[in-house]
Amino acid sequence: MNTVGGRLVLMLLLIHAVLMPALFVALAAVIDRNIMDAFVDDARIHGRIIGDNIESALVSGDGAAAEHMLDSAILGGHSVYAAIQRKDELVTSTMMSADEAAQFKEDFGFGENDDDTYYFSVPVGQNEEFAILRLGFDELPTQENLAAVRRTIVLILIFYTVLALVATGYLTSRIVRPLRWLRRASHAISAGEVDKGLKAESELIEIRELSNDLETMRGKLVGMNARLQQEIAEREQAEEDRRTLERQVRHAQRLESLGTLAGGVAHEFNNVLQPILLYTDLARDELPDGSDAAANLTRVMSLAKRAKALSNQILTFGRFDPEAEMDETNLASVVEEALEMIRALLPATVDLRSEISNDVGAVRCDPAQMKQLLVNLCNNAHRALAGGEGHIEVSLKEVIVPAAFASRYPRLREGEYAVLQVVDTGCGMDKQIQERVFEPFFTTQEIGEGTGLGLSVVHGIVMRHDGEIILQSEPGRGSQFRIYLPLASEEMGQLS
Amino acid sequence: MAKIIVIDDEEDIRVVLKQVLERAGYDVLVAESGKEGLKLMEQEGADLVITDVIMPGMDGVSLTREIREKFRDTRILVISGGGNVAPKSYEPGAISTTAFLSSAKNAGADQTMTKPFDRQELMKIISELLD
C-alpha cells in the first residue's frame, strides 16, 4: 500500500467514499423535490378545474352532471378517489374499496400518511358551506419514477468512480513505469555497472527532468571516477618507478663501491706482481736451460701472468681497464664475430640462436670488451642450462628509450640505444641472487667452477660504455640480460 | 750507451728495473721520489725517464710536465699499477690510475704502461722510444 499506485488508488477510493454518497444525497434531494412539487401542483390544478366544473353544475342544480363529473375525474384523470360533501350528503366515486375510501385523511405533501395516495380537499363555490370536493391521487407511479431516477444516479456515480479508477491506474502506470526503470538502472549502477544510462523515456516533464539530471550526475560521477582511477594508477606507477630507480641507484652505488675497493686492491696487487715477474725472469736467466730450477721459475712466471689476468678482470669490473680502446663501431659485425667464438667455446650440443639486426647505428665501444661481454654472458647462460634442455638466444636491435622507461634506471636517458640481449631458458634466479649477481666473486657455482668474476666483468664493461644492464629472471623460467648502449649519434647530440 | 733514470716510490720496482735494464746494457740511475728524480735529471741528464705515476709529493704527472718543459729530447715512459690510488680511498669517486695515465700523456709523456708487464714488453717499448 506504500507504493505510489497503491497510495493514489487508496486516496481516490477515500475521496469517492465521502464524495459519492454526498453527491447522491444532494442530487436525489433536488430531483425528488422537483418531481414531488410537480406532482402536488399537478394534482391541485386538476382539483381546481374539476371543482370549477362541479360548481357550475351545482349552481344550475344539475346534480347528475356533478356526479358524472366525479366519475370522469376518476376515469379520465389520475385520481383514484373523488367525493363531494354537501351539507350531510356525501356523493362518492372511487376505484378503491369502501375501507380504503373511508380512510380519507388530508395530505399536505407528497407521500404523507403512508397510504400511497395523495388526498386533498377543494372548496366548491364562494361559500364554504356550499360543498367540499375531496380528491385522492395515486402516488405509486411517481414513487416508481423517483426510484428509477435514483437508480440512474447511482449507476452514473458508479460509472464515474470506475472511470476515475481506470484513469488513475493509467496515470499511475505512466508515473511508476519510468520510476521503476530508473530504480532498476540506479540499482545496476550501484552494483558497479556504471555505464548503464539513466535517461528514462517519459512524457511527464518532472520525470524527464529528474532522469536527465540523474543522467548528467551519473556522467559527471563516471568521469570523476575515471579521473580518480587514472590518477591512482599514475601515482602507483610513479611510486613503482621511484622504487625501481631507488633500487637501481642503490645497486649501482654498491657495485661502484665494490669496484673502487677492488680497483685499490688490484693496484697494490699489480705493484707486487711487477717485481715478482721481473725478479723471476732475471733469476731464470742465470740458470741453465732445461734445469728443474729454470722450469720452476717459468711456472712461477706463468702463475704471475695468471694473477695478472685475474687482476685485469677485477679492473674491468671496476671500470679501470687501461686497455679499453673506444671507437665508433658497427656492433652487428662484432656480435657476429663473438658468436663464432662462442660456438667454438661451447659444446656443439648447446642450442645457440641469434637474431642480429644489421640496421643498428654505430656505438662508441671497445670491440674486444664487447666480445668479452658476450662470451661471459653466454658462459653464464650455458651454466644456467646445466646440460639440460633449452636454448640461448643472442639478439641485437635498435630501440628508442622513452622518457618514462628511462626514469626508472639511473643510467638511461631518453633516446636511441643499441640493445644487446642474451636470453636463456635455464634455471633462472631468485631476487636475492639477482641483487648480488654482478658483485665480484659472487658465484652460485661449486667452488672450483668459475671465478665469480664473469658477470661483474660484464657489468664493468657496460658501465665503462655508459650503458645500462637490466636483468629479468625468475627461478625455473630462465634469465634475460638486456644491455643498453647509447648510439654514437646520441652521444654527439648530448655533447652539443 | 743510452742513459735511463727510473723513478718509483717502491724499492722493489726500482731494484728490479735497474737490474733488468742494466742487463740489457743501459746506464741506469734510480730515484725514489719525483723531486729527487728531477734533481737527478738536472744533474746527470738522461735519454729516457721511466716514472711511476702515483707517488707521494710530486707525482708522475707533474714530473712529466717539468721534464718536458726543460728537456725537449728526453723520452718519458709513465707506468702505473692500474686500479685506483689505494685501498684506503675506496669510496666512490676515487681517481683511477687510467685518468692519471691519460693526464700524464697530456703533460707530454711519450708512452704509458700498466703494471705488471714482462721483460719483453718493456724492452720492446724502450727500443721503440730510443730508436
PDB file of N, CA and C in Angstrom, chain A residues 269-328:
ATOM      1  N   PHE A 269      98.170  -4.959  -5.733  1.00  0.00           N
ATOM      2  CA  PHE A 269      98.438  -6.312  -6.206  1.00  0.00           C
ATOM      3  C   PHE A 269      99.376  -6.258  -7.422  1.00  0.00           C
ATOM      4  N   ASN A 270      99.074  -5.359  -8.339  1.00  0.00           N
ATOM      5  CA  ASN A 270      99.892  -5.222  -9.544  1.00  0.00           C
ATOM      6  C   ASN A 270     101.307  -4.740  -9.201  1.00  0.00           C
ATOM      7  N   ASN A 271     101.379  -3.840  -8.235  1.00  0.00           N
ATOM      8  CA  ASN A 271     102.686  -3.344  -7.822  1.00  0.00           C
ATOM      9  C   ASN A 271     103.539  -4.443  -7.191  1.00  0.00           C
ATOM     10  N   VAL A 272     102.847  -5.444  -6.596  1.00  0.00           N
ATOM     11  CA  VAL A 272     103.590  -6.584  -6.034  1.00  0.00           C
ATOM     12  C   VAL A 272     103.957  -7.575  -7.138  1.00  0.00           C
ATOM     13  N   LEU A 273     102.995  -7.758  -8.067  1.00  0.00           N
ATOM     14  CA  LEU A 273     103.233  -8.718  -9.158  1.00  0.00           C
ATOM     15  C   LEU A 273     104.407  -8.315 -10.047  1.00  0.00           C
ATOM     16  N   GLN A 274     104.530  -7.014 -10.227  1.00  0.00           N
ATOM     17  CA  GLN A 274     105.557  -6.499 -11.153  1.00  0.00           C
ATOM     18  C   GLN A 274     106.974  -6.999 -10.779  1.00  0.00           C
ATOM     19  N   PRO A 275     107.459  -6.736  -9.546  1.00  0.00           N
ATOM     20  CA  PRO A 275     108.800  -7.242  -9.214  1.00  0.00           C
ATOM     21  C   PRO A 275     108.877  -8.768  -9.211  1.00  0.00           C
ATOM     22  N   ILE A 276     107.766  -9.451  -8.792  1.00  0.00           N
ATOM     23  CA  ILE A 276     107.791 -10.919  -8.809  1.00  0.00           C
ATOM     24  C   ILE A 276     108.106 -11.413 -10.228  1.00  0.00           C
ATOM     25  N   LEU A 277     107.376 -10.828 -11.167  1.00  0.00           N
ATOM     26  CA  LEU A 277     107.518 -11.236 -12.578  1.00  0.00           C
ATOM     27  C   LEU A 277     108.951 -10.997 -13.070  1.00  0.00           C
ATOM     28  N   LEU A 278     109.492  -9.814 -12.773  1.00  0.00           N
ATOM     29  CA  LEU A 278     110.804  -9.459 -13.325  1.00  0.00           C
ATOM     30  C   LEU A 278     111.954 -10.147 -12.583  1.00  0.00           C
ATOM     31  N   TYR A 279     111.831 -10.218 -11.225  1.00  0.00           N
ATOM     32  CA  TYR A 279     112.886 -10.938 -10.460  1.00  0.00           C
ATOM     33  C   TYR A 279     112.980 -12.370 -10.947  1.00  0.00           C
ATOM     34  N   THR A 280     111.849 -13.001 -11.132  1.00  0.00           N
ATOM     35  CA  THR A 280     111.828 -14.404 -11.560  1.00  0.00           C
ATOM     36  C   THR A 280     112.479 -14.544 -12.924  1.00  0.00           C
ATOM     37  N   ASP A 281     112.155 -13.625 -13.796  1.00  0.00           N
ATOM     38  CA  ASP A 281     112.705 -13.627 -15.150  1.00  0.00           C
ATOM     39  C   ASP A 281     114.237 -13.525 -15.089  1.00  0.00           C
ATOM     40  N   LEU A 282     114.697 -12.569 -14.228  1.00  0.00           N
ATOM     41  CA  LEU A 282     116.144 -12.367 -14.091  1.00  0.00           C
ATOM     42  C   LEU A 282     116.813 -13.617 -13.516  1.00  0.00           C
ATOM     43  N   ALA A 283     116.185 -14.208 -12.497  1.00  0.00           N
ATOM     44  CA  ALA A 283     116.757 -15.386 -11.852  1.00  0.00           C
ATOM     45  C   ALA A 283     116.853 -16.545 -12.839  1.00  0.00           C
ATOM     46  N   ARG A 284     115.806 -16.709 -13.656  1.00  0.00           N
ATOM     47  CA  ARG A 284     115.786 -17.819 -14.620  1.00  0.00           C
ATOM     48  C   ARG A 284     116.916 -17.662 -15.646  1.00  0.00           C
ATOM     49  N   ASP A 285     117.220 -16.382 -15.993  1.00  0.00           N
ATOM     50  CA  ASP A 285     118.284 -16.086 -16.948  1.00  0.00           C
ATOM     51  C   ASP A 285     119.610 -16.748 -16.559  1.00  0.00           C
ATOM     52  N   GLU A 286     119.805 -16.806 -15.229  1.00  0.00           N
ATOM     53  CA  GLU A 286     121.105 -17.274 -14.758  1.00  0.00           C
ATOM     54  C   GLU A 286     121.172 -18.787 -14.594  1.00  0.00           C
ATOM     55  N   LEU A 287     120.036 -19.448 -14.852  1.00  0.00           N
ATOM     56  CA  LEU A 287     120.025 -20.904 -14.694  1.00  0.00           C
ATOM     57  C   LEU A 287     120.171 -21.562 -16.073  1.00  0.00           C
ATOM     58  N   PRO A 288     120.804 -22.717 -16.097  1.00  0.00           N
ATOM     59  CA  PRO A 288     120.948 -23.399 -17.384  1.00  0.00           C
ATOM     60  C   PRO A 288     119.583 -23.858 -17.910  1.00  0.00           C
ATOM     61  N   ASP A 289     119.392 -23.713 -19.235  1.00  0.00           N
ATOM     62  CA  ASP A 289     118.125 -24.163 -19.854  1.00  0.00           C
ATOM     63  C   ASP A 289     117.937 -25.642 -19.577  1.00  0.00           C
ATOM     64  N   GLY A 290     116.737 -26.071 -19.345  1.00  0.00           N
ATOM     65  CA  GLY A 290     116.443 -27.486 -19.113  1.00  0.00           C
ATOM     66  C   GLY A 290     116.587 -27.899 -17.667  1.00  0.00           C
ATOM     67  N   SER A 291     117.143 -27.005 -16.817  1.00  0.00           N
ATOM     68  CA  SER A 291     117.252 -27.367 -15.406  1.00  0.00           C
ATOM     69  C   SER A 291     115.890 -27.296 -14.744  1.00  0.00           C
ATOM     70  N   ASP A 292     115.713 -28.070 -13.673  1.00  0.00           N
ATOM     71  CA  ASP A 292     114.445 -28.054 -12.934  1.00  0.00           C
ATOM     72  C   ASP A 292     114.148 -26.656 -12.413  1.00  0.00           C
ATOM     73  N   ALA A 293     115.197 -26.002 -11.890  1.00  0.00           N
ATOM     74  CA  ALA A 293     115.007 -24.674 -11.312  1.00  0.00           C
ATOM     75  C   ALA A 293     114.470 -23.701 -12.367  1.00  0.00           C
ATOM     76  N   ALA A 294     115.036 -23.761 -13.606  1.00  0.00           N
ATOM     77  CA  ALA A 294     114.572 -22.858 -14.675  1.00  0.00           C
ATOM     78  C   ALA A 294     113.106 -23.156 -15.005  1.00  0.00           C
ATOM     79  N   ALA A 295     112.795 -24.463 -15.078  1.00  0.00           N
ATOM     80  CA  ALA A 295     111.406 -24.847 -15.379  1.00  0.00           C
ATOM     81  C   ALA A 295     110.463 -24.350 -14.284  1.00  0.00           C
ATOM     82  N   ASN A 296     110.891 -24.461 -13.038  1.00  0.00           N
ATOM     83  CA  ASN A 296     110.058 -23.996 -11.920  1.00  0.00           C
ATOM     84  C   ASN A 296     109.817 -22.502 -11.999  1.00  0.00           C
ATOM     85  N   LEU A 297     110.892 -21.768 -12.319  1.00  0.00           N
ATOM     86  CA  LEU A 297     110.730 -20.315 -12.387  1.00  0.00           C
ATOM     87  C   LEU A 297     109.828 -19.914 -13.561  1.00  0.00           C
ATOM     88  N   THR A 298     109.902 -20.710 -14.630  1.00  0.00           N
ATOM     89  CA  THR A 298     108.999 -20.442 -15.760  1.00  0.00           C
ATOM     90  C   THR A 298     107.546 -20.605 -15.311  1.00  0.00           C
ATOM     91  N   ARG A 299     107.337 -21.630 -14.446  1.00  0.00           N
ATOM     92  CA  ARG A 299     105.979 -21.836 -13.933  1.00  0.00           C
ATOM     93  C   ARG A 299     105.555 -20.684 -13.019  1.00  0.00           C
ATOM     94  N   VAL A 300     106.503 -20.198 -12.228  1.00  0.00           N
ATOM     95  CA  VAL A 300     106.181 -19.048 -11.376  1.00  0.00           C
ATOM     96  C   VAL A 300     105.748 -17.864 -12.239  1.00  0.00           C
ATOM     97  N   MET A 301     106.479 -17.696 -13.356  1.00  0.00           N
ATOM     98  CA  MET A 301     106.123 -16.572 -14.229  1.00  0.00           C
ATOM     99  C   MET A 301     104.735 -16.729 -14.834  1.00  0.00           C
ATOM    100  N   SER A 302     104.404 -17.959 -15.229  1.00  0.00           N
ATOM    101  CA  SER A 302     103.080 -18.116 -15.850  1.00  0.00           C
ATOM    102  C   SER A 302     101.972 -17.962 -14.805  1.00  0.00           C
ATOM    103  N   LEU A 303     102.304 -18.351 -13.542  1.00  0.00           N
ATOM    104  CA  LEU A 303     101.327 -18.113 -12.469  1.00  0.00           C
ATOM    105  C   LEU A 303     101.136 -16.614 -12.234  1.00  0.00           C
ATOM    106  N   ALA A 304     102.230 -15.887 -12.281  1.00  0.00           N
ATOM    107  CA  ALA A 304     102.141 -14.437 -12.099  1.00  0.00           C
ATOM    108  C   ALA A 304     101.308 -13.808 -13.214  1.00  0.00           C
ATOM    109  N   LYS A 305     101.445 -14.388 -14.416  1.00  0.00           N
ATOM    110  CA  LYS A 305     100.651 -13.847 -15.531  1.00  0.00           C
ATOM    111  C   LYS A 305      99.174 -14.180 -15.356  1.00  0.00           C
ATOM    112  N   ARG A 306      98.924 -15.364 -14.768  1.00  0.00           N
ATOM    113  CA  ARG A 306      97.521 -15.706 -14.485  1.00  0.00           C
ATOM    114  C   ARG A 306      96.950 -14.737 -13.456  1.00  0.00           C
ATOM    115  N   ALA A 307      97.795 -14.431 -12.464  1.00  0.00           N
ATOM    116  CA  ALA A 307      97.361 -13.464 -11.453  1.00  0.00           C
ATOM    117  C   ALA A 307      97.104 -12.113 -12.105  1.00  0.00           C
ATOM    118  N   LYS A 308      97.907 -11.780 -13.097  1.00  0.00           N
ATOM    119  CA  LYS A 308      97.730 -10.506 -13.800  1.00  0.00           C
ATOM    120  C   LYS A 308      96.377 -10.497 -14.537  1.00  0.00           C
ATOM    121  N   ALA A 309      96.058 -11.658 -15.154  1.00  0.00           N
ATOM    122  CA  ALA A 309      94.783 -11.737 -15.883  1.00  0.00           C
ATOM    123  C   ALA A 309      93.606 -11.553 -14.921  1.00  0.00           C
ATOM    124  N   LEU A 310      93.761 -12.160 -13.750  1.00  0.00           N
ATOM    125  CA  LEU A 310      92.704 -12.029 -12.735  1.00  0.00           C
ATOM    126  C   LEU A 310      92.554 -10.571 -12.322  1.00  0.00           C
ATOM    127  N   SER A 311      93.711  -9.958 -12.080  1.00  0.00           N
ATOM    128  CA  SER A 311      93.707  -8.552 -11.679  1.00  0.00           C
ATOM    129  C   SER A 311      93.062  -7.687 -12.764  1.00  0.00           C
ATOM    130  N   ASN A 312      93.341  -8.044 -14.033  1.00  0.00           N
ATOM    131  CA  ASN A 312      92.737  -7.272 -15.133  1.00  0.00           C
ATOM    132  C   ASN A 312      91.221  -7.385 -15.143  1.00  0.00           C
ATOM    133  N   GLN A 313      90.744  -8.598 -14.824  1.00  0.00           N
ATOM    134  CA  GLN A 313      89.283  -8.775 -14.777  1.00  0.00           C
ATOM    135  C   GLN A 313      88.666  -7.906 -13.682  1.00  0.00           C
ATOM    136  N   ILE A 314      89.361  -7.877 -12.548  1.00  0.00           N
ATOM    137  CA  ILE A 314      88.862  -7.041 -11.452  1.00  0.00           C
ATOM    138  C   ILE A 314      88.871  -5.583 -11.874  1.00  0.00           C
ATOM    139  N   LEU A 315      89.911  -5.205 -12.588  1.00  0.00           N
ATOM    140  CA  LEU A 315      89.983  -3.822 -13.059  1.00  0.00           C
ATOM    141  C   LEU A 315      88.863  -3.523 -14.057  1.00  0.00           C
ATOM    142  N   THR A 316      88.551  -4.523 -14.875  1.00  0.00           N
ATOM    143  CA  THR A 316      87.470  -4.315 -15.838  1.00  0.00           C
ATOM    144  C   THR A 316      86.146  -4.120 -15.102  1.00  0.00           C
ATOM    145  N   PHE A 317      85.943  -4.945 -14.074  1.00  0.00           N
ATOM    146  CA  PHE A 317      84.721  -4.774 -13.272  1.00  0.00           C
ATOM    147  C   PHE A 317      84.684  -3.368 -12.675  1.00  0.00           C
ATOM    148  N   GLY A 318      85.830  -2.908 -12.176  1.00  0.00           N
ATOM    149  CA  GLY A 318      85.875  -1.579 -11.564  1.00  0.00           C
ATOM    150  C   GLY A 318      86.027  -0.453 -12.577  1.00  0.00           C
ATOM    151  N   ARG A 319      85.882  -0.768 -13.863  1.00  0.00           N
ATOM    152  CA  ARG A 319      85.982   0.218 -14.944  1.00  0.00           C
ATOM    153  C   ARG A 319      87.347   0.892 -15.012  1.00  0.00           C
ATOM    154  N   PHE A 320      88.422   0.188 -14.576  1.00  0.00           N
ATOM    155  CA  PHE A 320      89.743   0.796 -14.619  1.00  0.00           C
ATOM    156  C   PHE A 320      90.586   0.185 -15.722  1.00  0.00           C
ATOM    157  N   ASP A 321      89.902  -0.650 -16.542  1.00  0.00           N
ATOM    158  CA  ASP A 321      90.655  -1.348 -17.568  1.00  0.00           C
ATOM    159  C   ASP A 321      91.417  -0.368 -18.452  1.00  0.00           C
ATOM    160  N   PRO A 322      92.744  -0.334 -18.336  1.00  0.00           N
ATOM    161  CA  PRO A 322      93.502   0.658 -19.072  1.00  0.00           C
ATOM    162  C   PRO A 322      93.622   0.325 -20.556  1.00  0.00           C
ATOM    163  N   GLU A 323      93.243  -0.934 -20.902  1.00  0.00           N
ATOM    164  CA  GLU A 323      93.447  -1.346 -22.289  1.00  0.00           C
ATOM    165  C   GLU A 323      92.288  -0.920 -23.202  1.00  0.00           C
ATOM    166  N   ALA A 324      91.164  -0.528 -22.614  1.00  0.00           N
ATOM    167  CA  ALA A 324      89.971  -0.280 -23.428  1.00  0.00           C
ATOM    168  C   ALA A 324      90.252   0.776 -24.503  1.00  0.00           C
ATOM    169  N   GLU A 325      89.881   0.412 -25.732  1.00  0.00           N
ATOM    170  CA  GLU A 325      90.061   1.360 -26.832  1.00  0.00           C
ATOM    171  C   GLU A 325      88.707   1.626 -27.450  1.00  0.00           C
ATOM    172  N   MET A 326      88.177   2.788 -27.136  1.00  0.00           N
ATOM    173  CA  MET A 326      86.824   3.108 -27.576  1.00  0.00           C
ATOM    174  C   MET A 326      86.857   3.690 -28.979  1.00  0.00           C
ATOM    175  N   ASP A 327      85.969   3.166 -29.824  1.00  0.00           N
ATOM    176  CA  ASP A 327      85.877   3.661 -31.189  1.00  0.00           C
ATOM    177  C   ASP A 327      84.455   3.477 -31.692  1.00  0.00           C
ATOM    178  N   GLU A 328      84.066   4.278 -32.644  1.00  0.00           N
ATOM    179  CA  GLU A 328      82.733   4.079 -33.226  1.00  0.00           C
ATOM    180  C   GLU A 328      82.741   2.755 -33.976  1.00  0.00           C
TER     181      GLU A 328
END
